[in-house]
Amino acid sequence: MFEFISFRDYQTLLTNGQTTCVEAVRHYINVINANAHLNVWLETFAEEALVRASELDQARRNGEPLGKLHGVIIGIKDVICYKDHKVSASSLILENFTSVYNATATQRLLDEGGIIIGRQNCDEFAMGSSNENSAYGSVKNAADTSRVPGGSSGGSAVAVQAKMCMVSLGSDTGGSVRQPADFCGVIGFKPSYGTISRYGLIAYASSFDQIGIFANSIDDVSVVMDSISGPDEFDSTCSSTSFPNFKNEQAENNKYKIAYFSNALNHPSLHPEIKGATTRFIEELTAEGHAVEAIDFQLLDYIVPTYYVLTTAEASSNLSRYDGVKFGHRNEEKNHDLTTFYKANRSNGFGAEVKRRILLGTFVLSAGYYEAYFTKAQQVRQLLAKKTKEIFEQYDAIILPTVPTPAFKLGEKSNDPIEMFLGDIYTVYANLVGIPAISLPLFRTAEGLPFGLQVMASQKNDLLLLRLSKNLMDL
Ligand code: GLN
């Protein structure tokens, strides 16, 4: 019986001859098949994963050098390009589109010996918080199938939650890794902006987007970071300095100075059990000798509107390429009017939420409203960056809940976009200012639903964040 604990243990079993990559792939394919009702996978690559696994087994037996991700079984969100494989952003507009190149992250996974087992369902173009915006149906939370897994990387979270792969790559523009990780009881890590190349990641809002990682342990997150982060000539926003070595990061017994936002903990939208668990955790941290202090973060109520003005503006521009000519679904009806042709392609290809955001984004960028919305939101973003810098001059980390409520029921919020947007109150901040943030699966409600604690560090201090996280997970 195959059992996965961590990459390190698995790779020890491989080198000792106690298991094989082929056995691991077979095991995961069985688990995937047994969980088809969760609707996690848009496509699995079972046959080719088995071929690759046997090549890796052979390479190991031949004594060839092994990559950091040797034999690791990985799922990727359907917004990350994998050469010669389909990628659709869970949208009809890209149905049957095949990648002609590998994303840098994909290439690096493969270079380090990883096995990609399939592409995972998500909200269309990564827009959403419940995975209900996929053109291929909702994903279900394995903890309670009447509930959403969160979004937009819902499939990637449930894949790790239900043990259908060892690790998943998702993308996080405003919480899409941390929020589903919170709802599903797994770790979800969004690195600093510019840490993992965005080359080959289908763009939603380019100044916010970051590839992130779902895993069961901080050690596994670190190995993936070691494998895929770092400079990339194909992404000019990717940091040009190499990242500190993530591997071997020890959970030091450092005492940290940690801030939390008192108005976030007292926010009326915060579920009482989440407030209670976070407050008790703060007391525990203090008892452990960390200095945990409340600060009043005056800008809290501005961050969701700022996020939605700026991301929809960027999305309206990024998604203009899907017009049926350059990319995407083309209406077969013959007509000679170009405007009608474009309209038909985009109206049929995009789902309702994506259309809403393109319209919103076009509106905030329009000549008459540009100053009032787009410029204003950019000013708030500047203010947030300034305020954040001040906070990190005094503190090592900030802690907050990840989401104000545990996983909600399927359909519960789908008719109320504002309600859905407001649920992003704690996660969008990290993307607005580009800092690293993680959701740690530390808590459960009385009913048994998982929820997490969010921890953030200053920009490019991902290593400190992972060390502190390891510490907190062991508390
Ligand atoms: N829920 C947020 C949104 O809908 C975040 C999405 C994301 O991070 N991709 O925009």
Short mmCIF file of C-alpha atoms and ligand atoms in Angstrom, two decimals:
data_model
loop_
_atom_site.label_atom_id
_atom_site.label_comp_id
_atom_site.label_asym_id
_atom_site.label_seq_id
_atom_site.Cartn_x
_atom_site.Cartn_y
_atom_site.Cartn_z
CA MET A 1 0.00 0.00 0.00
CA PHE A 2 1.56 3.28 -1.14
CA GLU A 3 1.61 6.04 1.44
CA PHE A 4 2.93 9.57 0.99
CA ILE A 5 4.29 11.59 3.89
CA SER A 6 6.85 13.97 2.38
CA PHE A 7 9.07 14.21 -0.71
CA ARG A 8 12.08 13.31 1.41
CA ASP A 9 10.54 10.11 2.82
CA TYR A 10 9.21 9.11 -0.57
CA GLN A 11 12.57 9.66 -2.25
CA THR A 12 14.28 7.61 0.48
CA LEU A 13 11.87 4.76 -0.23
CA LEU A 14 12.68 5.10 -3.94
CA THR A 15 16.44 4.98 -3.45
CA ASN A 16 16.11 2.05 -1.02
CA GLY A 17 14.11 0.16 -3.61
CA GLN A 18 11.01 0.00 -1.40
CA THR A 19 8.78 1.66 -3.97
CA THR A 20 8.97 2.93 -7.56
CA CYS A 21 7.75 5.99 -9.44
CA VAL A 22 5.52 3.66 -11.46
CA GLU A 23 3.91 2.36 -8.28
CA ALA A 24 3.37 5.95 -7.12
CA VAL A 25 1.74 6.99 -10.40
CA ARG A 26 -0.55 3.93 -10.37
CA HIS A 27 -1.55 4.71 -6.80
CA TYR A 28 -2.44 8.33 -7.62
CA ILE A 29 -4.36 7.37 -10.74
CA ASN A 30 -6.46 5.03 -8.59
CA VAL A 31 -7.17 7.76 -6.05
CA ILE A 32 -8.02 10.20 -8.85
CA ASN A 33 -10.45 7.70 -10.39
CA ALA A 34 -12.06 6.99 -7.03
CA ASN A 35 -12.68 10.72 -6.51
CA ALA A 36 -14.06 11.62 -9.92
CA HIS A 37 -17.17 13.12 -8.23
CA LEU A 38 -15.04 15.99 -6.86
CA ASN A 39 -14.51 17.23 -10.46
CA VAL A 40 -10.91 18.24 -9.80
CA TRP A 41 -9.26 17.27 -13.09
CA LEU A 42 -10.05 18.66 -16.51
CA GLU A 43 -7.69 16.06 -17.91
CA THR A 44 -5.23 13.52 -16.54
CA PHE A 45 -2.06 12.43 -18.27
CA ALA A 46 -2.05 8.87 -16.93
CA GLU A 47 -0.40 7.10 -19.86
CA GLU A 48 2.45 9.51 -20.31
CA ALA A 49 2.94 9.85 -16.54
CA LEU A 50 3.47 6.08 -16.39
CA VAL A 51 6.00 6.23 -19.23
CA ARG A 52 7.86 9.07 -17.56
CA ALA A 53 7.77 7.24 -14.21
CA SER A 54 9.38 4.17 -15.67
CA GLU A 55 12.08 6.32 -17.34
CA LEU A 56 12.79 7.95 -13.98
CA ASP A 57 12.93 4.52 -12.28
CA GLN A 58 15.40 3.39 -14.91
CA ALA A 59 17.54 6.53 -14.52
CA ARG A 60 17.70 5.95 -10.76
CA ARG A 61 18.68 2.32 -11.20
CA ASN A 62 21.41 3.44 -13.62
CA GLY A 63 22.80 5.69 -10.91
CA GLU A 64 22.13 8.89 -12.84
CA PRO A 65 21.94 12.14 -10.82
CA LEU A 66 18.43 12.72 -9.49
CA GLY A 67 16.55 16.02 -9.58
CA LYS A 68 15.14 17.69 -6.49
CA LEU A 69 11.64 16.65 -7.53
CA HIS A 70 12.62 13.16 -8.63
CA GLY A 71 9.40 11.17 -8.98
CA VAL A 72 7.22 13.79 -7.31
CA ILE A 73 3.62 13.62 -8.60
CA ILE A 74 2.37 17.11 -9.42
CA GLY A 75 -0.91 18.65 -10.59
CA ILE A 76 -1.06 22.01 -12.36
CA LYS A 77 -3.87 24.53 -12.47
CA ASP A 78 -5.34 24.93 -15.94
CA VAL A 79 -3.73 28.34 -16.41
CA ILE A 80 -0.13 27.09 -16.55
CA CYS A 81 1.19 26.08 -19.96
CA TYR A 82 2.52 22.58 -20.55
CA LYS A 83 3.88 22.10 -24.05
CA ASP A 84 1.75 19.94 -26.36
CA HIS A 85 -0.99 19.72 -23.73
CA LYS A 86 -4.28 21.53 -23.63
CA VAL A 87 -4.70 24.62 -21.45
CA SER A 88 -8.10 26.32 -21.27
CA ALA A 89 -8.18 28.57 -18.16
CA SER A 90 -11.42 26.61 -17.53
CA SER A 91 -12.99 28.69 -20.29
CA LEU A 92 -14.93 27.73 -23.40
CA ILE A 93 -13.03 30.39 -25.30
CA LEU A 94 -9.85 28.32 -25.05
CA GLU A 95 -11.48 24.91 -25.37
CA ASN A 96 -9.15 22.72 -27.45
CA PHE A 97 -6.28 25.19 -27.29
CA THR A 98 -2.91 23.43 -27.05
CA SER A 99 0.20 25.01 -25.51
CA VAL A 100 3.06 25.44 -27.90
CA TYR A 101 5.60 25.99 -25.14
CA ASN A 102 6.24 25.24 -21.47
CA ALA A 103 5.76 27.82 -18.75
CA THR A 104 9.09 28.41 -17.01
CA ALA A 105 7.63 26.83 -13.85
CA THR A 106 6.54 23.74 -15.82
CA GLN A 107 9.94 23.45 -17.49
CA ARG A 108 11.70 23.62 -14.14
CA LEU A 109 9.38 21.01 -12.58
CA LEU A 110 10.26 18.68 -15.43
CA ASP A 111 13.97 19.49 -15.31
CA GLU A 112 14.00 18.48 -11.63
CA GLY A 113 12.37 15.12 -12.31
CA GLY A 114 8.74 15.94 -11.49
CA ILE A 115 5.85 13.99 -13.01
CA ILE A 116 2.87 16.11 -14.11
CA ILE A 117 -0.24 14.01 -13.70
CA GLY A 118 -2.94 16.35 -15.00
CA ARG A 119 -4.46 19.79 -15.29
CA GLN A 120 -6.81 21.04 -12.64
CA ASN A 121 -10.18 22.74 -12.77
CA CYS A 122 -10.38 26.38 -11.61
CA ASP A 123 -12.56 29.47 -11.94
CA GLU A 124 -12.58 30.77 -15.50
CA PHE A 125 -9.42 32.84 -16.09
CA ALA A 126 -8.77 32.55 -12.32
CA MET A 127 -11.63 34.93 -11.55
CA GLY A 128 -13.59 33.81 -8.54
CA SER A 129 -13.54 32.59 -4.97
CA SER A 130 -15.58 29.40 -5.17
CA ASN A 131 -14.64 27.53 -8.35
CA GLU A 132 -18.25 27.93 -9.46
CA ASN A 133 -17.18 30.07 -12.44
CA SER A 134 -15.57 27.19 -14.34
CA ALA A 135 -17.03 26.35 -17.73
CA TYR A 136 -16.51 22.70 -16.74
CA GLY A 137 -18.57 22.62 -13.54
CA SER A 138 -17.85 23.28 -9.89
CA VAL A 139 -15.21 21.47 -7.88
CA LYS A 140 -16.42 20.03 -4.57
CA ASN A 141 -14.72 20.33 -1.20
CA ALA A 142 -13.63 16.88 -0.03
CA ALA A 143 -14.32 17.81 3.61
CA ASP A 144 -18.02 18.30 2.76
CA THR A 145 -19.12 17.86 -0.84
CA SER A 146 -22.06 20.26 -0.42
CA ARG A 147 -19.50 23.05 0.04
CA VAL A 148 -17.21 24.96 -2.29
CA PRO A 149 -13.46 24.31 -2.24
CA GLY A 150 -12.73 28.02 -2.63
CA GLY A 151 -11.23 29.55 -5.69
CA SER A 152 -9.95 30.24 -8.05
CA SER A 153 -7.46 27.35 -7.67
CA GLY A 154 -10.14 25.06 -6.17
CA GLY A 155 -9.12 21.95 -8.12
CA SER A 156 -5.48 22.35 -7.10
CA ALA A 157 -6.42 22.61 -3.41
CA VAL A 158 -8.77 19.62 -3.42
CA ALA A 159 -6.19 17.54 -5.30
CA VAL A 160 -3.80 17.89 -2.34
CA GLN A 161 -6.60 17.69 0.23
CA ALA A 162 -7.92 14.39 -1.18
CA LYS A 163 -4.39 13.08 -1.79
CA MET A 164 -4.73 12.91 -5.57
CA CYS A 165 -1.19 14.24 -6.05
CA MET A 166 1.71 15.19 -3.79
CA VAL A 167 1.73 18.88 -4.61
CA SER A 168 -0.12 21.33 -6.89
CA LEU A 169 0.79 24.57 -8.58
CA GLY A 170 -1.91 27.23 -8.59
CA SER A 171 -1.97 30.96 -9.20
CA ASP A 172 -2.76 33.73 -6.74
CA THR A 173 -3.86 37.18 -7.93
CA GLY A 174 -5.88 38.09 -4.85
CA GLY A 175 -5.91 34.95 -2.73
CA SER A 176 -6.55 32.14 -5.18
CA VAL A 177 -3.99 29.88 -3.55
CA ARG A 178 -4.44 30.87 0.10
CA GLN A 179 -8.24 30.99 0.17
CA PRO A 180 -8.87 27.48 -1.25
CA ALA A 181 -6.02 26.17 0.91
CA ASP A 182 -7.88 27.63 3.91
CA PHE A 183 -11.19 26.02 2.88
CA CYS A 184 -9.57 22.63 2.24
CA GLY A 185 -7.17 22.35 5.17
CA VAL A 186 -3.86 22.35 3.27
CA ILE A 187 -0.89 24.73 3.04
CA GLY A 188 -1.17 27.44 0.36
CA PHE A 189 1.84 29.63 -0.33
CA LYS A 190 1.97 32.78 -2.47
CA PRO A 191 5.57 33.93 -2.86
CA SER A 192 6.64 37.57 -3.23
CA TYR A 193 5.71 39.11 -6.58
CA GLY A 194 8.52 38.36 -9.03
CA THR A 195 9.79 35.21 -7.31
CA ILE A 196 8.44 32.60 -9.70
CA SER A 197 8.41 33.51 -13.37
CA ARG A 198 5.00 34.26 -14.87
CA TYR A 199 6.15 33.20 -18.33
CA GLY A 200 3.54 30.73 -19.54
CA LEU A 201 1.01 31.62 -16.84
CA ILE A 202 -2.22 32.79 -18.51
CA ALA A 203 -2.54 36.40 -17.37
CA TYR A 204 -5.43 37.73 -15.32
CA ALA A 205 -3.95 40.89 -13.74
CA SER A 206 -0.25 40.93 -14.49
CA SER A 207 0.91 43.23 -11.70
CA PHE A 208 -0.80 40.95 -9.14
CA ASP A 209 -0.43 37.41 -10.55
CA GLN A 210 1.95 34.97 -8.91
CA ILE A 211 2.27 31.20 -9.19
CA GLY A 212 1.80 29.56 -5.80
CA ILE A 213 2.11 26.14 -4.18
CA PHE A 214 -0.27 23.76 -2.39
CA ALA A 215 1.35 21.10 -0.20
CA ASN A 216 1.08 19.24 3.06
CA SER A 217 4.34 20.40 4.62
CA ILE A 218 6.59 23.45 4.63
CA ASP A 219 9.52 21.22 3.66
CA ASP A 220 7.77 20.20 0.46
CA VAL A 221 6.88 23.83 -0.30
CA SER A 222 10.57 24.71 0.15
CA VAL A 223 11.76 22.04 -2.26
CA VAL A 224 9.33 23.26 -4.92
CA MET A 225 10.48 26.84 -4.34
CA ASP A 226 14.08 25.74 -4.71
CA SER A 227 13.21 24.08 -7.98
CA ILE A 228 11.09 26.71 -9.74
CA SER A 229 11.92 30.18 -8.34
CA GLY A 230 14.64 32.54 -9.54
CA PRO A 231 15.50 34.80 -12.45
CA ASP A 232 14.06 34.19 -15.88
CA GLU A 233 14.97 36.00 -19.06
CA PHE A 234 11.39 35.52 -20.32
CA ASP A 235 9.79 37.51 -17.49
CA SER A 236 11.21 40.98 -16.93
CA THR A 237 9.24 41.39 -13.69
CA CYS A 238 10.95 38.34 -12.23
CA SER A 239 13.60 39.22 -9.67
CA SER A 240 17.08 39.24 -11.21
CA THR A 241 18.81 38.07 -8.05
CA SER A 242 18.76 34.39 -7.23
CA PHE A 243 16.81 33.41 -4.26
CA PRO A 244 18.40 32.22 -1.01
CA ASN A 245 18.50 28.49 -0.79
CA PHE A 246 15.20 27.34 0.57
CA LYS A 247 16.25 23.83 1.26
CA ASN A 248 17.62 22.95 4.68
CA GLU A 249 15.71 25.79 6.19
CA GLN A 250 15.55 24.94 9.84
CA ALA A 251 12.74 25.90 12.14
CA GLU A 252 14.89 28.18 14.23
CA ASN A 253 13.81 28.95 17.69
CA ASN A 254 13.86 32.64 16.93
CA LYS A 255 11.49 34.89 18.74
CA TYR A 256 9.61 37.01 16.24
CA LYS A 257 7.95 40.40 16.38
CA ILE A 258 4.51 39.94 14.91
CA ALA A 259 1.71 42.40 14.18
CA TYR A 260 -1.97 41.74 13.69
CA PHE A 261 -4.65 44.17 12.54
CA SER A 262 -7.05 44.73 15.42
CA ASN A 263 -9.76 46.07 13.10
CA ALA A 264 -9.46 42.89 10.99
CA LEU A 265 -10.01 40.71 14.05
CA ASN A 266 -12.95 42.84 15.12
CA HIS A 267 -14.43 43.08 11.63
CA PRO A 268 -18.20 42.41 11.60
CA SER A 269 -17.82 39.95 8.70
CA LEU A 270 -15.46 37.68 10.67
CA HIS A 271 -16.96 34.36 11.74
CA PRO A 272 -16.90 34.06 15.57
CA GLU A 273 -15.11 30.71 15.57
CA ILE A 274 -12.36 32.13 13.34
CA LYS A 275 -12.03 35.16 15.57
CA GLY A 276 -11.87 32.91 18.64
CA ALA A 277 -9.25 30.53 17.24
CA THR A 278 -7.06 33.37 15.93
CA THR A 279 -7.26 35.22 19.25
CA ARG A 280 -6.31 32.08 21.20
CA PHE A 281 -3.44 31.46 18.81
CA ILE A 282 -2.14 34.98 19.42
CA GLU A 283 -2.20 34.26 23.16
CA GLU A 284 -0.27 31.06 22.58
CA LEU A 285 2.33 32.88 20.51
CA THR A 286 2.79 35.43 23.26
CA ALA A 287 3.16 32.62 25.81
CA GLU A 288 5.88 31.14 23.57
CA GLY A 289 7.84 34.36 23.89
CA HIS A 290 7.00 36.05 20.58
CA ALA A 291 6.04 39.71 20.76
CA VAL A 292 2.59 39.97 19.21
CA GLU A 293 1.07 43.43 18.95
CA ALA A 294 -2.16 44.89 17.64
CA ILE A 295 -2.02 47.68 15.08
CA ASP A 296 -4.88 49.65 13.69
CA PHE A 297 -4.75 49.30 9.91
CA GLN A 298 -6.82 52.24 8.76
CA LEU A 299 -6.83 51.29 5.08
CA LEU A 300 -8.57 47.93 5.55
CA ASP A 301 -11.89 48.97 4.04
CA TYR A 302 -10.23 50.32 0.90
CA ILE A 303 -8.34 47.25 -0.15
CA VAL A 304 -11.15 45.22 -1.75
CA PRO A 305 -12.43 48.11 -3.92
CA THR A 306 -8.85 49.04 -4.90
CA TYR A 307 -8.12 45.45 -5.82
CA TYR A 308 -11.23 45.09 -7.99
CA VAL A 309 -10.69 48.41 -9.81
CA LEU A 310 -7.07 47.61 -10.67
CA THR A 311 -7.43 43.90 -11.47
CA THR A 312 -10.47 44.35 -13.69
CA ALA A 313 -8.64 47.14 -15.56
CA GLU A 314 -5.67 44.85 -16.17
CA ALA A 315 -7.96 41.94 -17.04
CA SER A 316 -9.89 43.94 -19.64
CA SER A 317 -6.61 44.60 -21.41
CA ASN A 318 -5.12 41.10 -20.95
CA LEU A 319 -8.25 39.36 -22.21
CA SER A 320 -8.60 41.47 -25.35
CA ARG A 321 -6.44 38.92 -27.19
CA TYR A 322 -9.26 36.33 -27.03
CA ASP A 323 -11.22 37.52 -30.01
CA GLY A 324 -11.47 34.42 -32.17
CA VAL A 325 -8.73 35.71 -34.49
CA LYS A 326 -5.58 35.97 -32.39
CA PHE A 327 -6.75 33.38 -29.85
CA GLY A 328 -9.81 31.50 -28.90
CA HIS A 329 -13.21 30.29 -29.90
CA ARG A 330 -14.34 31.36 -33.37
CA ASN A 331 -17.99 31.49 -34.24
CA GLU A 332 -18.54 29.28 -37.27
CA GLU A 333 -21.48 31.26 -38.59
CA LYS A 334 -20.55 32.98 -41.80
CA ASN A 335 -21.15 36.68 -41.72
CA HIS A 336 -19.17 39.49 -43.19
CA ASP A 337 -19.62 42.09 -40.52
CA LEU A 338 -16.44 42.22 -38.45
CA THR A 339 -18.06 43.71 -35.34
CA THR A 340 -20.74 41.03 -35.27
CA PHE A 341 -18.06 38.41 -35.73
CA TYR A 342 -15.98 39.64 -32.74
CA LYS A 343 -19.09 40.08 -30.61
CA ALA A 344 -20.28 36.56 -31.30
CA ASN A 345 -16.88 35.04 -30.51
CA ARG A 346 -16.49 36.84 -27.21
CA SER A 347 -20.15 36.58 -26.14
CA ASN A 348 -20.22 32.83 -26.66
CA GLY A 349 -16.71 32.14 -25.44
CA PHE A 350 -16.65 33.96 -22.10
CA GLY A 351 -18.74 33.15 -19.03
CA ALA A 352 -20.76 35.69 -17.01
CA GLU A 353 -18.15 36.57 -14.37
CA VAL A 354 -15.40 37.14 -16.92
CA LYS A 355 -17.72 39.37 -18.95
CA ARG A 356 -18.63 41.33 -15.81
CA ARG A 357 -14.95 41.98 -15.11
CA ILE A 358 -14.09 42.94 -18.69
CA LEU A 359 -16.98 45.43 -18.61
CA LEU A 360 -15.97 46.79 -15.20
CA GLY A 361 -12.35 47.09 -16.25
CA THR A 362 -13.25 48.83 -19.50
CA PHE A 363 -15.44 51.24 -17.54
CA VAL A 364 -12.77 52.21 -14.99
CA LEU A 365 -10.31 52.81 -17.83
CA SER A 366 -12.70 54.87 -19.94
CA ALA A 367 -11.76 58.51 -20.56
CA GLY A 368 -14.47 60.01 -18.35
CA TYR A 369 -13.83 57.80 -15.32
CA TYR A 370 -10.11 57.03 -15.51
CA GLU A 371 -9.10 59.67 -12.95
CA ALA A 372 -11.91 58.90 -10.55
CA TYR A 373 -11.35 55.15 -10.44
CA PHE A 374 -8.12 53.92 -11.97
CA THR A 375 -5.86 56.79 -10.88
CA LYS A 376 -7.46 56.87 -7.44
CA ALA A 377 -6.95 53.13 -6.97
CA GLN A 378 -3.31 53.45 -8.00
CA GLN A 379 -2.88 56.15 -5.38
CA VAL A 380 -4.36 53.87 -2.73
CA ARG A 381 -1.97 51.12 -3.87
CA GLN A 382 0.95 53.54 -3.32
CA LEU A 383 -0.33 54.43 0.13
CA LEU A 384 -0.65 50.76 1.00
CA ALA A 385 2.93 50.14 -0.08
CA LYS A 386 4.14 53.02 2.09
CA LYS A 387 2.15 51.85 5.10
CA THR A 388 3.38 48.29 4.62
CA LYS A 389 6.99 49.42 4.53
CA GLU A 390 6.47 51.22 7.83
CA ILE A 391 4.94 48.14 9.42
CA PHE A 392 7.84 45.93 8.37
CA GLU A 393 10.35 48.41 9.75
CA GLN A 394 8.98 47.37 13.13
CA TYR A 395 7.73 43.82 12.67
CA ASP A 396 8.96 40.55 11.12
CA ALA A 397 5.52 39.33 10.17
CA ILE A 398 1.81 40.07 10.08
CA ILE A 399 -0.83 37.51 10.98
CA LEU A 400 -4.46 37.61 9.95
CA PRO A 401 -7.22 35.13 9.27
CA THR A 402 -7.06 33.93 5.65
CA VAL A 403 -10.81 34.18 4.97
CA PRO A 404 -13.62 35.63 7.13
CA THR A 405 -15.75 32.45 6.94
CA PRO A 406 -15.18 28.72 6.54
CA ALA A 407 -16.13 27.06 3.22
CA PHE A 408 -19.66 28.06 2.25
CA LYS A 409 -22.31 25.99 0.50
CA LEU A 410 -22.31 25.57 -3.28
CA GLY A 411 -24.66 28.20 -4.74
CA GLU A 412 -24.83 30.19 -1.50
CA LYS A 413 -23.10 33.30 -2.86
CA SER A 414 -23.25 32.83 -6.59
CA ASN A 415 -26.02 35.38 -7.07
CA ASP A 416 -24.30 38.06 -5.06
CA PRO A 417 -20.98 39.11 -6.58
CA ILE A 418 -20.37 41.86 -4.00
CA GLU A 419 -20.74 39.36 -1.14
CA MET A 420 -18.31 37.07 -2.98
CA PHE A 421 -15.80 39.92 -3.52
CA LEU A 422 -15.92 40.95 0.14
CA GLY A 423 -14.75 37.49 1.19
CA ASP A 424 -11.35 38.45 -0.29
CA ILE A 425 -10.83 41.13 2.36
CA TYR A 426 -7.79 39.51 4.03
CA THR A 427 -6.05 38.02 1.02
CA VAL A 428 -5.91 40.79 -1.61
CA TYR A 429 -3.65 42.97 0.53
CA ALA A 430 -0.56 40.79 -0.06
CA ASN A 431 -1.02 41.00 -3.84
CA LEU A 432 -1.59 44.76 -3.80
CA VAL A 433 1.81 45.23 -2.13
CA GLY A 434 3.63 42.20 -3.57
CA ILE A 435 4.57 40.56 -0.26
CA PRO A 436 4.78 36.80 0.40
CA ALA A 437 1.83 35.24 2.25
CA ILE A 438 0.87 31.75 3.34
CA SER A 439 -2.21 30.03 4.72
CA LEU A 440 -1.44 27.43 7.39
CA PRO A 441 -4.07 24.74 8.08
CA LEU A 442 -4.16 25.08 11.86
CA PHE A 443 -7.81 25.11 12.83
CA ARG A 444 -11.22 23.45 12.54
CA THR A 445 -14.72 24.64 13.36
CA ALA A 446 -16.86 22.71 15.85
CA GLU A 447 -18.56 21.24 12.78
CA GLY A 448 -15.19 19.96 11.54
CA LEU A 449 -14.54 22.39 8.68
CA PRO A 450 -10.90 23.38 8.25
CA PHE A 451 -9.66 26.95 8.25
CA GLY A 452 -6.27 28.55 8.31
CA LEU A 453 -4.08 31.26 9.70
CA GLN A 454 -2.53 33.68 7.24
CA VAL A 455 1.05 34.82 7.80
CA MET A 456 2.85 37.49 5.75
CA ALA A 457 6.40 38.80 5.66
CA SER A 458 8.02 41.75 3.93
CA GLN A 459 8.78 41.69 0.24
CA LYS A 460 11.46 39.12 -0.69
CA ASN A 461 11.51 37.71 2.82
CA ASP A 462 9.98 34.44 1.70
CA LEU A 463 12.64 32.47 3.52
CA LEU A 464 11.82 34.07 6.85
CA LEU A 465 8.14 33.42 6.17
CA LEU A 466 8.74 29.72 5.55
CA ARG A 467 10.90 29.40 8.66
CA LEU A 468 8.33 31.12 10.82
CA SER A 469 5.57 29.00 9.27
CA LYS A 470 7.40 25.82 10.13
CA ASN A 471 7.69 27.09 13.65
CA LEU A 472 3.98 27.88 13.86
CA MET A 473 2.95 24.53 12.39
CA ASP A 474 4.88 22.78 15.17
CA LEU A 475 3.52 24.92 17.98
N1 GLN B 1 -11.10 35.87 -5.58
C1 GLN B 1 -10.23 36.82 -6.21
C2 GLN B 1 -10.81 37.25 -7.53
O1 GLN B 1 -11.81 36.75 -7.91
C3 GLN B 1 -8.86 36.24 -6.37
C4 GLN B 1 -8.63 35.51 -7.62
C5 GLN B 1 -7.22 35.05 -7.80
O2 GLN B 1 -6.39 35.18 -6.90
N2 GLN B 1 -6.92 34.59 -9.00
O3 GLN B 1 -10.27 38.10 -8.19
#
